[in-house]
PDB file of C-alpha atoms and ligand atoms in Angstrom:
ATOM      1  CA  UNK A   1     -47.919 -47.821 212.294  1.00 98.00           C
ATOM      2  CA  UNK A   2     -49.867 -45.776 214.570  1.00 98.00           C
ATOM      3  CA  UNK A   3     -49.937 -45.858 218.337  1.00 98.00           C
ATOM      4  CA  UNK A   4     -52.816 -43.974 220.304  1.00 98.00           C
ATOM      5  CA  UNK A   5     -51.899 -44.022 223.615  1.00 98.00           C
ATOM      6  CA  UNK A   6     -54.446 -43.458 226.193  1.00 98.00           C
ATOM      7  CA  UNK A   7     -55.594 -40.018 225.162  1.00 98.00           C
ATOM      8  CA  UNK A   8     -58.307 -37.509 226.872  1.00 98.00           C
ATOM      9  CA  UNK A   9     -59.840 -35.006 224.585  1.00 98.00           C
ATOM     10  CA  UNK A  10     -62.148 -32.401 225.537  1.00 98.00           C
ATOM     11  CA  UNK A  11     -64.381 -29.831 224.292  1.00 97.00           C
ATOM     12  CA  UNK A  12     -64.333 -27.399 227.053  1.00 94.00           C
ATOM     13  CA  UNK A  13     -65.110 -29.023 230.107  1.00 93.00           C
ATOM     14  CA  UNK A  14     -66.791 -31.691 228.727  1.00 96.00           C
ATOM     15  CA  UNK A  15     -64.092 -34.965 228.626  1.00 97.00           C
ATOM     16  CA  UNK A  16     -65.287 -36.452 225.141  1.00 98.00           C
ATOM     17  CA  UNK A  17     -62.151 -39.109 225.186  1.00 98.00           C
ATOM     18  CA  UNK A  18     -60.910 -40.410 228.385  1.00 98.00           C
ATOM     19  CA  UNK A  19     -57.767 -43.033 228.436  1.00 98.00           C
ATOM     20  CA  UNK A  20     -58.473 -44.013 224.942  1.00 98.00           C
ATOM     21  CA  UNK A  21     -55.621 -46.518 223.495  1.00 98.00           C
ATOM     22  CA  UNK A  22     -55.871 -48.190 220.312  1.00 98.00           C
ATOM     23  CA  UNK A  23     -53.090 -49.308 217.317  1.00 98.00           C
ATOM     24  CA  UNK A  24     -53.442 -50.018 213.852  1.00 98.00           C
ATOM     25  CA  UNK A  25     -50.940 -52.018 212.444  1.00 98.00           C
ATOM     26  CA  UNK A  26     -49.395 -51.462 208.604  1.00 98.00           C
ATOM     27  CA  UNK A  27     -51.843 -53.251 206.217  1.00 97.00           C
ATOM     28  CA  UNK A  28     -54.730 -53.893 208.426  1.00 97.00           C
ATOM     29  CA  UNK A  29     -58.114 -52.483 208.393  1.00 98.00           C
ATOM     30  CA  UNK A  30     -59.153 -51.167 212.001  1.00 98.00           C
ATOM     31  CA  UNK A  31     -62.409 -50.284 212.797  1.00 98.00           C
ATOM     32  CA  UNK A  32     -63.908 -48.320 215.726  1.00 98.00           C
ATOM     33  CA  UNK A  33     -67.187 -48.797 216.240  1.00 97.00           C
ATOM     34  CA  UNK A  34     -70.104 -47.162 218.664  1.00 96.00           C
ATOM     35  CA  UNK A  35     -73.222 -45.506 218.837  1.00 95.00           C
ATOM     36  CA  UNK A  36     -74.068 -41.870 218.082  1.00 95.00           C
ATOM     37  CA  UNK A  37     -72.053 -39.448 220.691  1.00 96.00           C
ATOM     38  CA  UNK A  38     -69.602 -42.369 221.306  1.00 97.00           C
ATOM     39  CA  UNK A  39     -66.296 -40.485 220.677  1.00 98.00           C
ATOM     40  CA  UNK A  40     -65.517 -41.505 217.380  1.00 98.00           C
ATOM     41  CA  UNK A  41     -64.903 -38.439 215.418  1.00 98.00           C
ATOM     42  CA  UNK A  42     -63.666 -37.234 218.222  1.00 98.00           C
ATOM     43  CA  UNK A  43     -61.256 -39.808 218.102  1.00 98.00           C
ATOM     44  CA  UNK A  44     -60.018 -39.241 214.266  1.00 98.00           C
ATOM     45  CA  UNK A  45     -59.784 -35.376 214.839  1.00 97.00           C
ATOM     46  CA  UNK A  46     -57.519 -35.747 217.236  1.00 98.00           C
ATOM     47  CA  UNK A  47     -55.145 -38.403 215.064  1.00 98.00           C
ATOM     48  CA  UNK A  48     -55.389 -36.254 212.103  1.00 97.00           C
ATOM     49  CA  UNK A  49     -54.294 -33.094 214.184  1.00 97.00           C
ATOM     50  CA  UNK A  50     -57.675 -30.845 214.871  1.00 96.00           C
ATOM     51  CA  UNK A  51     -58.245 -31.256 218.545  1.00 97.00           C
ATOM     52  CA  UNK A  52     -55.402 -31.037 221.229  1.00 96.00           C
ATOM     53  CA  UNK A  53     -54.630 -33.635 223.685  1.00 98.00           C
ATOM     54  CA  UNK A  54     -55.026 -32.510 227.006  1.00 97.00           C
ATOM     55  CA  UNK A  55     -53.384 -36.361 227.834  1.00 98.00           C
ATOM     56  CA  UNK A  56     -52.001 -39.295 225.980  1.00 98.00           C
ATOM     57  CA  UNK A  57     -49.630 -39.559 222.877  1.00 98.00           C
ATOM     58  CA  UNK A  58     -50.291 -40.269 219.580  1.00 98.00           C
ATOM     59  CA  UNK A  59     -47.228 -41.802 217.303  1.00 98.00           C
ATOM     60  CA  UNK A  60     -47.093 -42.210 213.612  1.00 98.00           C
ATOM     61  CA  UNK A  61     -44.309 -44.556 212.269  1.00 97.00           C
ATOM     62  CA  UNK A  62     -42.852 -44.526 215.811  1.00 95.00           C
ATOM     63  CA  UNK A  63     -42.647 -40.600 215.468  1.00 97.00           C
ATOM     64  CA  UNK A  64     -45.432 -38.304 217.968  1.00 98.00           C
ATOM     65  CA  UNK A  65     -47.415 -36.212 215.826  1.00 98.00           C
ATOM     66  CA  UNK A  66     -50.101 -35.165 218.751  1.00 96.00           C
ATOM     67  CA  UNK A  67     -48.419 -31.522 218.913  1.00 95.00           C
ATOM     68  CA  UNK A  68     -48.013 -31.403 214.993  1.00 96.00           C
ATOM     69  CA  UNK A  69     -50.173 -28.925 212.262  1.00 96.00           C
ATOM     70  CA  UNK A  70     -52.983 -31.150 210.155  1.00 95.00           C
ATOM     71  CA  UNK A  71     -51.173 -30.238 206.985  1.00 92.00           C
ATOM     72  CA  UNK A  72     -47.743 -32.055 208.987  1.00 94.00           C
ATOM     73  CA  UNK A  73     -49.711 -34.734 209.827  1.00 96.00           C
ATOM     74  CA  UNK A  74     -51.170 -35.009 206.109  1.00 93.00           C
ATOM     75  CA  UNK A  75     -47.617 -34.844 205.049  1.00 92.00           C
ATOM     76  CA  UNK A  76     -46.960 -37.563 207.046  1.00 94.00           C
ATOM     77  CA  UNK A  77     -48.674 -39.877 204.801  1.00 95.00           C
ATOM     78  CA  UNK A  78     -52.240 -39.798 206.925  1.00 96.00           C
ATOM     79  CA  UNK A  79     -55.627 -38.917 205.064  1.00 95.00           C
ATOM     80  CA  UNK A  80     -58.606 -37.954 206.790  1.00 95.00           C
ATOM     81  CA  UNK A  81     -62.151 -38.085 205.039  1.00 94.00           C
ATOM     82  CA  UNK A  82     -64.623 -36.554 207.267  1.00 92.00           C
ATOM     83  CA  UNK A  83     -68.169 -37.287 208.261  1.00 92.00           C
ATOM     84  CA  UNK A  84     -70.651 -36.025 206.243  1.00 87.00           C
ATOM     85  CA  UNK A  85     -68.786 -36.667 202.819  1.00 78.00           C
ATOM     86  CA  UNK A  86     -67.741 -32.849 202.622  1.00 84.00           C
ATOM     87  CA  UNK A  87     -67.349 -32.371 198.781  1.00 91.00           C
ATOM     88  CA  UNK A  88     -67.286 -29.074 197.183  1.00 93.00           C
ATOM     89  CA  UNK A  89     -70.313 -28.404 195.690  1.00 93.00           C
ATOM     90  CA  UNK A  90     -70.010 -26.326 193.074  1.00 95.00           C
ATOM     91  CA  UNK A  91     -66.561 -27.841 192.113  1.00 96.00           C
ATOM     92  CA  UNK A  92     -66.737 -30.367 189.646  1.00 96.00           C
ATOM     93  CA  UNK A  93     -65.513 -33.793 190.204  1.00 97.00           C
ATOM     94  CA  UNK A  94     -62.448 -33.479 188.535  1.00 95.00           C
ATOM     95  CA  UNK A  95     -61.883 -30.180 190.409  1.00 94.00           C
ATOM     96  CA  UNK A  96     -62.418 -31.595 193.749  1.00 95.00           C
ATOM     97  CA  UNK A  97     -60.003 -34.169 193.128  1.00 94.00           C
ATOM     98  CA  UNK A  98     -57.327 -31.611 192.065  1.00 92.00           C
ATOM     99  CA  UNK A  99     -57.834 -30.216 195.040  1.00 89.00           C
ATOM    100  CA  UNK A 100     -57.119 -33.250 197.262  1.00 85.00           C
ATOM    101  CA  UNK A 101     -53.872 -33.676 195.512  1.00 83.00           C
ATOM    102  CA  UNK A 102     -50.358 -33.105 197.556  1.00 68.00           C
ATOM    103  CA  UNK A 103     -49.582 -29.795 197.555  1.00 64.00           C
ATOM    104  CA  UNK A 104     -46.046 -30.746 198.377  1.00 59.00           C
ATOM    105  CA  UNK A 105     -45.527 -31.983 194.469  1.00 61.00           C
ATOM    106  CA  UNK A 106     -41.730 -31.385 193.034  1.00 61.00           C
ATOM    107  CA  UNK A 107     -42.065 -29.283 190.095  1.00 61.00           C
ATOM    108  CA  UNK A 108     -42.832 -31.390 186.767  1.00 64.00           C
ATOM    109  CA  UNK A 109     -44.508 -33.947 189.025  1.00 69.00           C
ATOM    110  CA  UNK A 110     -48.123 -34.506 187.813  1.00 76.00           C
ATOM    111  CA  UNK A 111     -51.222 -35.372 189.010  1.00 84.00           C
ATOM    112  CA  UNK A 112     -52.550 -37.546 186.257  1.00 86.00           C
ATOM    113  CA  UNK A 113     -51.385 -40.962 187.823  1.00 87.00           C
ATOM    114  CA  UNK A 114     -53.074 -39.786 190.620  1.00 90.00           C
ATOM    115  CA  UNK A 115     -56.334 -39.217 189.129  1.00 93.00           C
ATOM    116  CA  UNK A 116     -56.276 -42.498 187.036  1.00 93.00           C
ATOM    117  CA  UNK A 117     -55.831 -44.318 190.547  1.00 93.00           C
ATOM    118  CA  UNK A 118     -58.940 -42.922 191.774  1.00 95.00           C
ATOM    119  CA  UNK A 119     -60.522 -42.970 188.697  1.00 96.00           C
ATOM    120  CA  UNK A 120     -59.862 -46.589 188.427  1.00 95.00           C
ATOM    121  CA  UNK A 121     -61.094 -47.497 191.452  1.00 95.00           C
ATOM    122  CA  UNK A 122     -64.374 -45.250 190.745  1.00 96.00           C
ATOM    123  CA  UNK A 123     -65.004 -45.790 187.186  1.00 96.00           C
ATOM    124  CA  UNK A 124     -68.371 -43.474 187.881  1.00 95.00           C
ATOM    125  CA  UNK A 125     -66.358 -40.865 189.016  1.00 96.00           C
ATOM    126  CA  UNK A 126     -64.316 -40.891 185.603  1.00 97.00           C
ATOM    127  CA  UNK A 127     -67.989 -41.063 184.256  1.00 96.00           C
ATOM    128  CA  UNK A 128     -68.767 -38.457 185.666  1.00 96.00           C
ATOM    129  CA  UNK A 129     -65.837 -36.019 186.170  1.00 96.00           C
ATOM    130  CA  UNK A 130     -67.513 -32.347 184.274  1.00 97.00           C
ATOM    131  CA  UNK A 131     -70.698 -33.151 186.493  1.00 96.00           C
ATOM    132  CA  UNK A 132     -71.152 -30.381 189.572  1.00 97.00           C
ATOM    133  CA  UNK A 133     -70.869 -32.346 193.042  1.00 95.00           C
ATOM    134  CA  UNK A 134     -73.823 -30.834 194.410  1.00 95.00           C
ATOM    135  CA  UNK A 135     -75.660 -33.183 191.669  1.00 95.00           C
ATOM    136  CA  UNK A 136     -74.472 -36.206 192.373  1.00 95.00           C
ATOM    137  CA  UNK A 137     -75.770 -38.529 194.297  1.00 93.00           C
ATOM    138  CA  UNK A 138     -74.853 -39.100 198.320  1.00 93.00           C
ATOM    139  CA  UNK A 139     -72.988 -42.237 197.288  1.00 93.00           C
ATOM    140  CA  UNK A 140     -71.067 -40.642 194.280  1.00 94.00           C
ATOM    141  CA  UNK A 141     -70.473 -37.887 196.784  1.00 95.00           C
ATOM    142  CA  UNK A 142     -69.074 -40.280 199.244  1.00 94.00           C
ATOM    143  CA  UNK A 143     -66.762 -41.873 196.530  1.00 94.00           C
ATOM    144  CA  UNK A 144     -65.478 -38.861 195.735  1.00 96.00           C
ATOM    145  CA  UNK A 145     -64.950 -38.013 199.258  1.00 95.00           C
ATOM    146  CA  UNK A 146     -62.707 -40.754 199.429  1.00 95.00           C
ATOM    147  CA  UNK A 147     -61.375 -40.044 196.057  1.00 95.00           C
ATOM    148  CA  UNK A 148     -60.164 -37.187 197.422  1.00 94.00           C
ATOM    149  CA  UNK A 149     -58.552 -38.032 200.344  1.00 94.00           C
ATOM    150  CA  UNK A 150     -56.571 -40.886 198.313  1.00 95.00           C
ATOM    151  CA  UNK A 151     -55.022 -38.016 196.088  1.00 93.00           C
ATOM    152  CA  UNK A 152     -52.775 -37.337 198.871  1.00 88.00           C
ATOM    153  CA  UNK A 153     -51.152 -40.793 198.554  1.00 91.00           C
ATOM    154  CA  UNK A 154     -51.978 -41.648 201.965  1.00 95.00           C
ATOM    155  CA  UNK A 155     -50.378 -44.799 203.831  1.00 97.00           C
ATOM    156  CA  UNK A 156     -52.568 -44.171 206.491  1.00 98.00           C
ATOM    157  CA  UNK A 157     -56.330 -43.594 205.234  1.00 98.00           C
ATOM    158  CA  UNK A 158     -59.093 -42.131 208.006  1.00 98.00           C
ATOM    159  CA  UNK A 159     -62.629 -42.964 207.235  1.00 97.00           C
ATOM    160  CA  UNK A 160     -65.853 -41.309 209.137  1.00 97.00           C
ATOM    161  CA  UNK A 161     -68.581 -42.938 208.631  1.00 96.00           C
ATOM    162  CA  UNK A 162     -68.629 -43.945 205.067  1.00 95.00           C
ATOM    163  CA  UNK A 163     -71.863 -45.772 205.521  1.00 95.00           C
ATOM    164  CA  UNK A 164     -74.077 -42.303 206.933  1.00 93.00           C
ATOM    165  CA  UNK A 165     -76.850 -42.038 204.864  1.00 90.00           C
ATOM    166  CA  UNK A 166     -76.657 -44.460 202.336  1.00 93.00           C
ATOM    167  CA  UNK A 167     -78.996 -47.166 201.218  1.00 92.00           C
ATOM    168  CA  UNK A 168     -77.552 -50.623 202.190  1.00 94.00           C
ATOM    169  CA  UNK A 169     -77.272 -52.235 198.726  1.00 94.00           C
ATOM    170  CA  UNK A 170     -74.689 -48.366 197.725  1.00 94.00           C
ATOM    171  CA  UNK A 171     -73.638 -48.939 201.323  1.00 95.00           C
ATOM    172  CA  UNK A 172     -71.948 -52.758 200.095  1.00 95.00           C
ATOM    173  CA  UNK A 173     -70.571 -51.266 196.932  1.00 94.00           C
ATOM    174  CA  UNK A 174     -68.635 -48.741 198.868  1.00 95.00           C
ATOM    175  CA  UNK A 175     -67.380 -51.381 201.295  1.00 96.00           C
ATOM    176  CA  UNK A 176     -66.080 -53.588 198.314  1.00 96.00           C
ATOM    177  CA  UNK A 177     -63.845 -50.274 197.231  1.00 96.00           C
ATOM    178  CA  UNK A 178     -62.723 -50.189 200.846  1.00 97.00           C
ATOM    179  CA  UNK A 179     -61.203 -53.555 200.441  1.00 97.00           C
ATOM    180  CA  UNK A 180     -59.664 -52.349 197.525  1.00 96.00           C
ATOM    181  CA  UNK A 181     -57.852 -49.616 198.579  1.00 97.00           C
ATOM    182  CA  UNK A 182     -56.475 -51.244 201.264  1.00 97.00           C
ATOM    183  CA  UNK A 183     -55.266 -54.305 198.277  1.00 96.00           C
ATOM    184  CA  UNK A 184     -53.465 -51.214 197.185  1.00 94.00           C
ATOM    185  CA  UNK A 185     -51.304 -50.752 200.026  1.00 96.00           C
ATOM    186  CA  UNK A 186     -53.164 -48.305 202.065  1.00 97.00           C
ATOM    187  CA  UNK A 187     -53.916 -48.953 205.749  1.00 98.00           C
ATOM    188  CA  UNK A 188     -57.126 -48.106 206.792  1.00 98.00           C
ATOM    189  CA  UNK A 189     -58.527 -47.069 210.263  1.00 98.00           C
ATOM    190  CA  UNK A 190     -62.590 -46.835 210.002  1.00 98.00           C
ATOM    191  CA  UNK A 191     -65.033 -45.290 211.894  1.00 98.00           C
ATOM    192  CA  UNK A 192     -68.796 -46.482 211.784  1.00 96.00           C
ATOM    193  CA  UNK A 193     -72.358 -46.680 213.678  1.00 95.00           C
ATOM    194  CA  UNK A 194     -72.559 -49.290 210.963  1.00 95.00           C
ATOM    195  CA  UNK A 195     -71.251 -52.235 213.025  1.00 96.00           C
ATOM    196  CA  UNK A 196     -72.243 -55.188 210.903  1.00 95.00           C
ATOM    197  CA  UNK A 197     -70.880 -53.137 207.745  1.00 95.00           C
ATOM    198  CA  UNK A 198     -67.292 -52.608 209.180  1.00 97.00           C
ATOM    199  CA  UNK A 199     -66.888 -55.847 211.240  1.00 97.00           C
ATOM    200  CA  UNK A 200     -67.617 -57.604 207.462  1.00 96.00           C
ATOM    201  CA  UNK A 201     -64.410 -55.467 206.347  1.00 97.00           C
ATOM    202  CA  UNK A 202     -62.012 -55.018 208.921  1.00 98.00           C
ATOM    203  CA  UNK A 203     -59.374 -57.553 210.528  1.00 96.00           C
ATOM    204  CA  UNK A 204     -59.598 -55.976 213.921  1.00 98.00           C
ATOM    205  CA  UNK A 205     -61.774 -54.229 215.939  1.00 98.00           C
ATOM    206  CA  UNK A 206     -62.593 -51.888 219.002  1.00 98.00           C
ATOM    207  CA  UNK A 207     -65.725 -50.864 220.279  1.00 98.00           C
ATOM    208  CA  UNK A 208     -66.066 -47.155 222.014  1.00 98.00           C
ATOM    209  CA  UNK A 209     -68.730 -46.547 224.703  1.00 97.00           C
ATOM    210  CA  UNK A 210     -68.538 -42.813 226.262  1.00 97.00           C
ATOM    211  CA  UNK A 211     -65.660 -41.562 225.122  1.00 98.00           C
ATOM    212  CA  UNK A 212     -63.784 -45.131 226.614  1.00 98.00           C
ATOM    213  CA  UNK A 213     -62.863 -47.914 224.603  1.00 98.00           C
ATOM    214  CA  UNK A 214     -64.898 -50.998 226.311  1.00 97.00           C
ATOM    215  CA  UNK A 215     -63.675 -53.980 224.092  1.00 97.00           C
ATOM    216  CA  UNK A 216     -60.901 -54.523 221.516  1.00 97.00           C
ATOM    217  CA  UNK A 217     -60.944 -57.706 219.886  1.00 97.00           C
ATOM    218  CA  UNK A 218     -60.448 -59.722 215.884  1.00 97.00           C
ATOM    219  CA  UNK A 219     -63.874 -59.174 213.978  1.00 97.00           C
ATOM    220  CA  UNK A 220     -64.871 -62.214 214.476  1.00 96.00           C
ATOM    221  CA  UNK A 221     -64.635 -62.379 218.281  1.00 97.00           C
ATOM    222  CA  UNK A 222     -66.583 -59.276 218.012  1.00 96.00           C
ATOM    223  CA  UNK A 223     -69.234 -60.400 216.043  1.00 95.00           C
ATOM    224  CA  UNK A 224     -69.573 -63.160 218.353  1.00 95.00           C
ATOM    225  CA  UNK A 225     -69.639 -61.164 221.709  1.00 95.00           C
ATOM    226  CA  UNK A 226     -72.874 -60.986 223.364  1.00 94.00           C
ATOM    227  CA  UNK A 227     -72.280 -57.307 224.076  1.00 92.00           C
ATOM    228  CA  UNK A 228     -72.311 -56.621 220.188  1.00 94.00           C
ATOM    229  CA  UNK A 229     -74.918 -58.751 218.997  1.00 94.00           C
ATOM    230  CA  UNK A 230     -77.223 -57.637 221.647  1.00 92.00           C
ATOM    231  CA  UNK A 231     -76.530 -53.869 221.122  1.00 91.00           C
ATOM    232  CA  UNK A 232     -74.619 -53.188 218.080  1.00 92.00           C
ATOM    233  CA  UNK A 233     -75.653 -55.934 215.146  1.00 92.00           C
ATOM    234  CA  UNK A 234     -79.287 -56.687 216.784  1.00 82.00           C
ATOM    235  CA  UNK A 235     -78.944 -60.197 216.940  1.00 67.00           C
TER     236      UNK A 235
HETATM  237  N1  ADP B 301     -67.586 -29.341 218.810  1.00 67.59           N
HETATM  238  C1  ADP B 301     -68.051 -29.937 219.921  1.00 67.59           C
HETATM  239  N2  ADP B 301     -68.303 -29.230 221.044  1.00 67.59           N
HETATM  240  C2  ADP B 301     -68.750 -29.830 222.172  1.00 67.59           C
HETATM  241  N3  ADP B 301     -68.983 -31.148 222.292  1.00 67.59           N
HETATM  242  C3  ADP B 301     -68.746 -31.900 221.208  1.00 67.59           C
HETATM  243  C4  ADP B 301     -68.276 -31.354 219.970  1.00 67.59           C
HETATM  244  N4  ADP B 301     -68.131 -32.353 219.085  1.00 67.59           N
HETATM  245  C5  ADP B 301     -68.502 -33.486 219.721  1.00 67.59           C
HETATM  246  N5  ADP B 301     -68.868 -33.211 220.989  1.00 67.59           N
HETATM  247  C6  ADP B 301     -69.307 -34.194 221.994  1.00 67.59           C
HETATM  248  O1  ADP B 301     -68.278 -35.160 222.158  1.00 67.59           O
HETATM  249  C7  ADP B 301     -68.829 -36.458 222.252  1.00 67.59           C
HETATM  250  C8  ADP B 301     -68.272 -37.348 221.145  1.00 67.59           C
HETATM  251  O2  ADP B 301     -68.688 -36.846 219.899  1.00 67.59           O
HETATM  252  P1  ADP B 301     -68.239 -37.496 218.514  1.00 67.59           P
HETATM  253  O3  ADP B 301     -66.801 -37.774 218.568  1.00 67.59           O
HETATM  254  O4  ADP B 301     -68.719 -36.594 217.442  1.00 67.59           O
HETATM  255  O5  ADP B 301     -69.056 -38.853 218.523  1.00 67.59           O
HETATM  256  P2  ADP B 301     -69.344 -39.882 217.338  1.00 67.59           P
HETATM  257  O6  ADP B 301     -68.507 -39.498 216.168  1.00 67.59           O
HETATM  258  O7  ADP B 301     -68.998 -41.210 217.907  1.00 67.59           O
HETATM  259  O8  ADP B 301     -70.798 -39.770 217.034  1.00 67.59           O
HETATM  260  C9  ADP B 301     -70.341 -36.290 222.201  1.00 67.59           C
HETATM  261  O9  ADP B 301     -70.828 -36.243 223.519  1.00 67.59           O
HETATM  262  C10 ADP B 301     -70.510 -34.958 221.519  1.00 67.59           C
HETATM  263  O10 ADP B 301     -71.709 -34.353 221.922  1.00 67.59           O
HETATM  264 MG1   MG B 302     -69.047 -38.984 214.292  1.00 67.59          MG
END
């Protein structure tokens, strides 16, 4: 489904990616995992159309999308929910929502089914949907984040660190709606510092070091690999 094919990316002179190849697969749940600095935002910008390639490709249902406009690529079927859960604040939930949805509707073509999925899979947020998002709290926030980025009916959902900030017991509850989702049909590529968190979730796995990707493996072989346990899951 999509095909990153050893890509550089750099912020000025500084080479953030360098020869970075990694696929996801329709159906699967991907994740990318690595320390702080590691490349990993880096490495969804650059999917979801924000950064240029200065080398590589990038293919999306065998087309190349690395030269195409975010709101293309969105079109495309790919969502991206950013780091740092960026909800509008003084929007309420139901407004942020709205504004997630696919601007690309025919005419007559409503949003409600849309909101009833997400609201569905977030009961809270249904709960909750006059309250301001500045109120809520950073896992509500997060929900919605993702909320949002489901609106688009993506096949292809981007996740940045879902986990940031989040006490571990909100941090499992969030997980279990990851799961979910991708029961629904949606593919899921994640990105996370948490390693233990997304190795418990995904199928497959790749681990970024500097801007490289150092090992690609299952989950479980990854769990298992003394490079992991010793520096990602502190066994
Ligand atoms: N806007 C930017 N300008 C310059 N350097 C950046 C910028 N964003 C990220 N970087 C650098 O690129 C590298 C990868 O960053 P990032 O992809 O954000 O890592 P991660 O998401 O894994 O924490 C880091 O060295 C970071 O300092
Ligand atoms: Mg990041």
């Amino acid at each position: 489904m999509l095909e990153v094919d050893a890509i550089e990316v750099r912020y000025g002179n500084i080479v953030a990616l360098s020869e970075v190849s990694f696929r996801v697969t329709e159906g699967e749940i991907v994740t990318l995992i690595g320390a702080n600095g590691a490349g990993k935002s880096t490495s969804l910008r650059s999917v979801s159309g924000l950064l240029p390639l200065s080398a590589g490709s990038i293919r999306f249902e065998g087309e190349s999308i690395d030269r195409m406009a975010p709101e293309d690529i969105v079109r495309k079927g790919i969502a991206h929910s950013p780091e740092g859960r960026r909800v509008f604040p003084g929007l309420t939930v139901a407004e942020n929502l709205e504004l997630g949805a696919t601007p690309w509707r025919k005419r007559g073509d409503t949003i409600d089914a849309d909101i009833d999925r997400v609201y569905a899979l977030f009961p809270r947020l249904k709960e909750r949907h006059k309250q301001l998002a500045w109120s809520m709290s950073g896992g509500e926030q997060q929900m919605l984040a993702v909320g949002r980025a489901l609106m688009g009916r993506p096949r292809l959902l981007l996740l940045d660190e879902p986990s940031l900030g989040l006490a571990p017991i909100i941090v499992e509850q969030l997980f279990e709606k990851i799961a979910s989702i991708n029961q629904l049909g949606v593919t899921i590529l994640l990105v996370e510092q948490n390693a233990a968190m997304a190795l418990s979730v995904a199928t497959r796995a790749y681990l970024i070091e500097n801007g490289r990707i150092v090992l690609a493996d299952t989950t479980e072989k990854m769990r298992n690999h003394p490079r992991v346990r010793e520096a990602y899951l502190g066994a």
